[in-house]
C-alpha positions as a Python dict, from the first residue, in 0.01 Angstrom:
ca = {
    (1, 'X'): (0, 0, 0),
    (2, 'X'): (162, 332, -104),
    (3, 'X'): (-177, 450, -253),
    (4, 'X'): (-360, 333, 60),
    (5, 'X'): (-166, 484, 308),
    (6, 'X'): (-142, 864, 106),
    (7, 'X'): (-503, 825, 27),
    (8, 'X'): (-562, 756, 413),
    (9, 'X'): (-342, 1021, 537),
    (10, 'X'): (-538, 1270, 288),
    (11, 'X'): (-849, 1184, 423),
    (12, 'X'): (-743, 1251, 810),
    (13, 'X'): (-565, 1579, 709),
    (14, 'X'): (-917, 1713, 539),
    (15, 'X'): (-1093, 1571, 884),
    (16, 'X'): (-835, 1786, 1140),
    (17, 'X'): (-1033, 2094, 1116),
    (18, 'X'): (-1357, 1927, 1215),
    (19, 'X'): (-1201, 1743, 1482),
    (20, 'X'): (-1100, 2077, 1650),
    (21, 'X'): (-1408, 2268, 1576),
    (22, 'X'): (-1595, 1983, 1767),
    (23, 'X'): (-1346, 2001, 2053),
    (24, 'X'): (-1169, 1686, 1970),
    (25, 'X'): (-782, 1721, 2000),
    (26, 'X'): (-659, 1335, 2021),
    (27, 'X'): (-708, 1134, 1684),
    (28, 'X'): (-906, 766, 1731),
    (29, 'X'): (-674, 484, 1813),
    (30, 'X'): (-493, 319, 1518),
    (31, 'X'): (-716, 12, 1568),
    (32, 'X'): (-1002, 213, 1530),
    (33, 'X'): (-886, 403, 1223),
    (34, 'X'): (-788, 58, 1094),
    (35, 'X'): (-1147, -71, 1128),
    (36, 'X'): (-1323, 241, 986),
    (37, 'X'): (-1152, 223, 694),
    (38, 'X'): (-1089, -120, 635),
    (39, 'X'): (-702, -110, 641),
    (40, 'X'): (-434, -256, 803),
    (41, 'X'): (-282, -117, 1111),
    (42, 'X'): (37, -83, 891),
    (43, 'X'): (-126, 149, 683),
    (44, 'X'): (-247, 360, 935),
    (45, 'X'): (97, 359, 1093),
    (46, 'X'): (254, 506, 757),
    (47, 'X'): (-68, 746, 727),
    (48, 'X'): (-66, 879, 1097),
    (49, 'X'): (354, 928, 1023),
    (50, 'X'): (289, 1145, 693),
    (51, 'X'): (86, 1382, 928),
    (52, 'X'): (351, 1378, 1198),
    (53, 'X'): (621, 1477, 934),
    (54, 'X'): (384, 1775, 842),
    (55, 'X'): (346, 1860, 1174),
    (56, 'X'): (-30, 1836, 1215),
    (57, 'X'): (-32, 1557, 1460),
    (58, 'X'): (236, 1454, 1734),
    (59, 'X'): (256, 1111, 1868),
    (60, 'X'): (285, 1057, 2244),
    (61, 'X'): (401, 710, 2374),
    (62, 'X'): (145, 539, 2502),
    (63, 'X'): (-112, 818, 2475),
    (64, 'X'): (-213, 821, 2099),
    (65, 'X'): (-181, 1092, 1812),
    (66, 'X'): (-260, 1446, 1915),
    (67, 'X'): (-362, 1753, 1682),
    (68, 'X'): (-114, 2011, 1688),
    (69, 'X'): (-345, 2294, 1561),
    (70, 'X'): (-102, 2349, 1269),
    (71, 'X'): (-166, 2316, 916),
    (72, 'X'): (23, 2256, 578),
    (73, 'X'): (-4, 2595, 463),
    (74, 'X'): (98, 2944, 612),
    (75, 'X'): (60, 2909, 1004),
    (76, 'X'): (-30, 3277, 1063),
    (77, 'X'): (-205, 3414, 1362),
    (78, 'X'): (-330, 3746, 1340),
    (79, 'X'): (-308, 3971, 1664),
    (80, 'X'): (-596, 4281, 1672),
    (81, 'X'): (-472, 4534, 1929),
    (82, 'X'): (-511, 4886, 2010),
    (83, 'X'): (-147, 4965, 2026),
    (84, 'X'): (210, 4803, 1977),
    (85, 'X'): (393, 5088, 2141),
    (86, 'X'): (227, 5209, 2466),
    (87, 'X'): (427, 5094, 2789),
    (88, 'X'): (271, 4733, 2825),
    (89, 'X'): (268, 4638, 2452),
    (90, 'X'): (623, 4558, 2391),
    (91, 'X'): (658, 4280, 2640),
    (92, 'X'): (285, 4170, 2582),
    (93, 'X'): (364, 4116, 2222),
    (94, 'X'): (717, 3933, 2313),
    (95, 'X'): (547, 3693, 2530),
    (96, 'X'): (255, 3611, 2254),
    (97, 'X'): (495, 3586, 1976),
    (98, 'X'): (774, 3393, 2156),
    (99, 'X'): (503, 3127, 2279),
    (100, 'X'): (333, 3093, 1938),
    (101, 'X'): (701, 3030, 1746),
    (102, 'X'): (757, 2735, 1983),
    (103, 'X'): (489, 2569, 1801),
    (104, 'X'): (590, 2710, 1436),
    (105, 'X'): (313, 2973, 1429),
    (106, 'X'): (390, 3345, 1293),
    (107, 'X'): (206, 3651, 1348),
    (108, 'X'): (69, 3963, 1212),
    (109, 'X'): (3, 4272, 1430),
    (110, 'X'): (-297, 4484, 1327),
    (111, 'X'): (-354, 4830, 1526),
    (112, 'X'): (-684, 4936, 1592),
    (113, 'X'): (-620, 5263, 1758),
    (114, 'X'): (-906, 5168, 2000),
    (115, 'X'): (-1152, 5303, 1709),
    (116, 'X'): (-1435, 5120, 1558),
    (117, 'X'): (-1383, 5222, 1212),
    (118, 'X'): (-1032, 5123, 1212),
    (119, 'X'): (-1106, 4777, 1327),
    (120, 'X'): (-1410, 4734, 1065),
    (121, 'X'): (-1128, 4853, 812),
    (122, 'X'): (-863, 4554, 948),
    (123, 'X'): (-1142, 4284, 973),
    (124, 'X'): (-1264, 4299, 649),
    (125, 'X'): (-888, 4253, 521),
    (126, 'X'): (-841, 3988, 756),
    (127, 'X'): (-1164, 3817, 587),
    (128, 'X'): (-1023, 3825, 266),
    (129, 'X'): (-730, 3563, 403),
    (130, 'X'): (-815, 3436, 738),
    (131, 'X'): (-547, 3342, 954),
    (132, 'X'): (-515, 3016, 1160),
    (133, 'X'): (-660, 3213, 1438),
    (134, 'X'): (-726, 3568, 1573),
    (135, 'X'): (-618, 3722, 1910),
    (136, 'X'): (-800, 4025, 1990),
    (137, 'X'): (-828, 4313, 2198),
    (138, 'X'): (-1161, 4461, 2225),
    (139, 'X'): (-1212, 4825, 2119),
    (140, 'X'): (-1417, 5052, 2348),
    (141, 'X'): (-1583, 4728, 2509),
    (142, 'X'): (-1828, 4940, 2724),
    (143, 'X'): (-1998, 5046, 2425),
    (144, 'X'): (-2207, 4873, 2162),
    (145, 'X'): (-1973, 4720, 1874),
    (146, 'X'): (-2078, 4773, 1530),
    (147, 'X'): (-1828, 4495, 1395),
    (148, 'X'): (-1969, 4207, 1555),
    (149, 'X'): (-2134, 4052, 1242),
    (150, 'X'): (-1768, 4039, 1117),
    (151, 'X'): (-1625, 3830, 1374),
    (152, 'X'): (-1904, 3590, 1304),
    (153, 'X'): (-1828, 3586, 960),
    (154, 'X'): (-1456, 3484, 1058),
    (155, 'X'): (-1592, 3197, 1304),
    (156, 'X'): (-1816, 3061, 1001),
    (157, 'X'): (-1475, 3034, 820),
    (158, 'X'): (-1338, 2800, 1131),
    (159, 'X'): (-1105, 3113, 1225),
    (160, 'X'): (-1090, 3061, 1604),
    (161, 'X'): (-1114, 3395, 1782),
    (162, 'X'): (-1000, 3449, 2163),
    (163, 'X'): (-1011, 3793, 2350),
    (164, 'X'): (-746, 3941, 2538),
    (165, 'X'): (-817, 4195, 2835),
    (166, 'X'): (-1102, 4334, 2655),
    (167, 'X'): (-1390, 4129, 2529),
    (168, 'X'): (-1723, 4179, 2371),
    (169, 'X'): (-2011, 4014, 2608),
    (170, 'X'): (-2234, 3951, 2275),
    (171, 'X'): (-1978, 3692, 2168),
    (172, 'X'): (-2055, 3443, 2399),
    (173, 'X'): (-1880, 3166, 2203),
    (174, 'X'): (-1547, 3341, 2235),
    (175, 'X'): (-1350, 3273, 2508),
    (176, 'X'): (-1154, 3538, 2658),
    (177, 'X'): (-833, 3573, 2888),
    (178, 'X'): (-910, 3896, 3089),
    (179, 'X'): (-758, 4047, 3432),
    (180, 'X'): (-973, 4015, 3733),
    (181, 'X'): (-1065, 4403, 3743),
    (182, 'X'): (-1351, 4377, 3996),
    (183, 'X'): (-1106, 4173, 4227),
    (184, 'X'): (-819, 4421, 4172),
    (185, 'X'): (-1061, 4748, 4231),
    (186, 'X'): (-1134, 4590, 4565),
    (187, 'X'): (-779, 4464, 4639),
    (188, 'X'): (-634, 4809, 4578),
    (189, 'X'): (-923, 4990, 4753),
    (190, 'X'): (-879, 4751, 5089),
    (191, 'X'): (-499, 4827, 5089),
    (192, 'X'): (-554, 5227, 5065),
    (193, 'X'): (-834, 5198, 5377),
    (194, 'X'): (-604, 4975, 5558),
    (195, 'X'): (-360, 5254, 5561),
    (196, 'X'): (-553, 5497, 5704),
    (197, 'X'): (-705, 5667, 5366),
    (198, 'X'): (-1079, 5784, 5370),
    (199, 'X'): (-1104, 6037, 5110),
    (200, 'X'): (-1025, 5846, 4812),
    (201, 'X'): (-1107, 5933, 4443),
    (202, 'X'): (-1066, 5778, 4098),
    (203, 'X'): (-992, 5807, 3718),
    (204, 'X'): (-1150, 5558, 3481),
    (205, 'X'): (-1270, 5552, 3117),
    (206, 'X'): (-1609, 5542, 3100),
    (207, 'X'): (-1604, 5360, 2755),
    (208, 'X'): (-1403, 5042, 2830),
    (209, 'X'): (-1519, 4728, 3043),
    (210, 'X'): (-1208, 4696, 3239),
    (211, 'X'): (-1257, 5082, 3357),
    (212, 'X'): (-1600, 4993, 3479),
    (213, 'X'): (-1527, 4687, 3664),
    (214, 'X'): (-1214, 4854, 3817),
    (215, 'X'): (-1456, 5110, 3955),
    (216, 'X'): (-1734, 4883, 4059),
    (217, 'X'): (-1453, 4682, 4272),
    (218, 'X'): (-1340, 5000, 4415),
    (219, 'X'): (-1686, 5086, 4531),
    (220, 'X'): (-1756, 4737, 4665),
    (221, 'X'): (-1466, 4774, 4929),
    (222, 'X'): (-1575, 5123, 5017),
    (223, 'X'): (-1916, 5038, 5061),
    (224, 'X'): (-1831, 4768, 5271),
    (225, 'X'): (-1679, 4987, 5515),
    (226, 'X'): (-1938, 5252, 5495),
    (227, 'X'): (-1685, 5525, 5297),
    (228, 'X'): (-1859, 5572, 4968),
    (229, 'X'): (-1712, 5880, 4785),
    (230, 'X'): (-1890, 6154, 4708),
    (231, 'X'): (-1993, 6123, 4326),
    (232, 'X'): (-1777, 6398, 4235),
    (233, 'X'): (-1475, 6197, 4348),
    (234, 'X'): (-1551, 5963, 4069),
    (235, 'X'): (-1372, 6087, 3759),
    (236, 'X'): (-1467, 5969, 3395),
    (237, 'X'): (-1300, 6033, 3068),
    (238, 'X'): (-1326, 5903, 2696),
    (239, 'X'): (-1103, 5709, 2505),
    (240, 'X'): (-1118, 5960, 2194),
    (241, 'X'): (-1020, 6232, 2407),
    (242, 'X'): (-833, 6110, 2693),
    (243, 'X'): (-628, 6427, 2799),
    (244, 'X'): (-874, 6678, 2832),
    (245, 'X'): (-1090, 6432, 3050),
    (246, 'X'): (-767, 6344, 3251),
    (247, 'X'): (-656, 6682, 3330),
    (248, 'X'): (-993, 6812, 3447),
    (249, 'X'): (-1008, 6486, 3682),
    (250, 'X'): (-643, 6578, 3816),
    (251, 'X'): (-733, 6928, 3872),
    (252, 'X'): (-1072, 6836, 4089),
    (253, 'X'): (-899, 6538, 4276),
    (254, 'X'): (-564, 6674, 4397),
    (255, 'X'): (-752, 6931, 4627),
    (256, 'X'): (-1012, 6691, 4742),
    (257, 'X'): (-837, 6368, 4818),
    (258, 'X'): (-568, 6208, 5014),
    (259, 'X'): (-541, 5901, 4779),
    (260, 'X'): (-635, 5839, 4393),
    (261, 'X'): (-674, 5524, 4222),
    (262, 'X'): (-622, 5571, 3848),
    (263, 'X'): (-692, 5305, 3577),
    (264, 'X'): (-335, 5264, 3484),
    (265, 'X'): (4, 5381, 3507),
    (266, 'X'): (12, 5635, 3222),
    (267, 'X'): (-263, 5820, 3401),
    (268, 'X'): (-69, 5770, 3759),
    (269, 'X'): (237, 5881, 3620),
    (270, 'X'): (93, 6201, 3487),
    (271, 'X'): (-93, 6267, 3786),
    (272, 'X'): (210, 6232, 4017),
    (273, 'X'): (399, 6478, 3754),
    (274, 'X'): (68, 6719, 3785),
    (275, 'X'): (147, 6711, 4201),
    (276, 'X'): (519, 6778, 4188),
    (277, 'X'): (495, 7084, 4009),
    (278, 'X'): (286, 7229, 4221),
    (279, 'X'): (409, 7495, 4430),
    (280, 'X'): (336, 7339, 4772),
    (281, 'X'): (259, 6970, 4635),
    (282, 'X'): (0, 6812, 4909),
    (283, 'X'): (67, 6450, 5024),
    (284, 'X'): (-122, 6204, 4796),
    (285, 'X'): (-104, 5833, 4765),
    (286, 'X'): (-140, 5753, 4389),
    (287, 'X'): (-246, 5394, 4335),
    (288, 'X'): (-281, 5200, 3988),
    (289, 'X'): (-266, 4885, 3771),
    (290, 'X'): (4, 4717, 3560),
    (291, 'X'): (305, 4770, 3772),
    (292, 'X'): (529, 4915, 3463),
    (293, 'X'): (870, 5108, 3471),
    (294, 'X'): (649, 5429, 3526),
    (295, 'X'): (614, 5324, 3860),
    (296, 'X'): (980, 5414, 3940),
    (297, 'X'): (1068, 5649, 3648),
    (298, 'X'): (1273, 5945, 3735),
    (299, 'X'): (1195, 6087, 4077),
    (300, 'X'): (822, 5935, 4064),
    (301, 'X'): (685, 5633, 4250),
    (302, 'X'): (361, 5526, 4320),
    (303, 'X'): (161, 5186, 4418),
    (304, 'X'): (75, 4980, 4083),
    (305, 'X'): (-72, 4627, 4125),
    (306, 'X'): (87, 4373, 3888),
    (307, 'X'): (-58, 4057, 3696),
    (308, 'X'): (-34, 3731, 3891),
    (309, 'X'): (85, 3596, 3580),
    (310, 'X'): (223, 3720, 3223),
    (311, 'X'): (-114, 3784, 3030),
    (312, 'X'): (25, 3748, 2706),
    (313, 'X'): (189, 3416, 2748),
    (314, 'X'): (-128, 3251, 2902),
    (315, 'X'): (-369, 3380, 2605),
    (316, 'X'): (-109, 3238, 2355),
    (317, 'X'): (-140, 2915, 2568),
    (318, 'X'): (-515, 2934, 2566),
    (319, 'X'): (-496, 3005, 2162),
    (320, 'X'): (-275, 2687, 2105),
    (321, 'X'): (-509, 2469, 2307),
    (322, 'X'): (-814, 2584, 2089),
    (323, 'X'): (-613, 2496, 1772),
    (324, 'X'): (-558, 2175, 1876),
    (325, 'X'): (-922, 2116, 1950),
    (326, 'X'): (-884, 2119, 2324),
    (327, 'X'): (-1207, 2277, 2508),
    (328, 'X'): (-1089, 2606, 2639),
    (329, 'X'): (-1297, 2848, 2877),
    (330, 'X'): (-1302, 3215, 2942),
    (331, 'X'): (-1022, 3279, 3230),
    (332, 'X'): (-928, 3561, 3447),
    (333, 'X'): (-559, 3645, 3601),
    (334, 'X'): (-575, 3776, 3920),
    (335, 'X'): (-394, 4084, 4051),
    (336, 'X'): (-157, 4099, 4332),
    (337, 'X'): (5, 4382, 4546),
}
């Protein structure tokens, strides 16, 4: 009996990655396992108890045995983010780590600095010792990524990949948790129009999909009211040289607009400071995304949309479902005023 249940536990243990890879998160019933392997129900119960003690499955009264997504080895999840110190990231990391830790997973953070070359180096390193899963914030997602083959190699090693905030559309089989940036652009612009603004400018990154989508939403809302701005009022910058592009945009827009939509709170804060430093500051409404502490930092104050739920917690929850074999799909988190 001892040999049988240990053999069965080992066999079921080996099958767990195949179950999750096929979107199966619940094991067959005890009766089905007993019939398939020609063993007694008692042997099946003992084998399942072994897997439960190892943290590989959990039994739910009256429902069956479910895969937890954990393994017998190191339960490490790697995070590939552009930063860990910019204003959004401390809370983002806190939410991700807290959610994953409740299920026994540790995390290792890798910083790409939003560059393809660093992303390439990190992915090669990760490939040598793949984690249980990889949570990624994409790099310059409005451009062609040269590292897609490395992500596909990770997937072949049965390492689930989930994208957070910025994703690569070429990787169609990788789900992502993103903000509804198109809808956010509409929401913010309609609010500015409703408060009487007719000359609205903007500052967005040209190499990030989220920036393009926020701009598209803004233009969609302006088009509906017949208030499309001059092309010169939509200013762009590149991630590898943000200060130069942003400073030029500020100089152009401050004298031309009554309201300026900024890509994020960092730009909005810098814009407010630039306006306040002028000898005769004009009245300009500054609007942004993220609703961080910068909205009310010092003597600066500006309007900023906030996520309807914490992106880090949501992404970590989706990743846990992937590890458990639960089928997941891409999702967008709405913005709210």
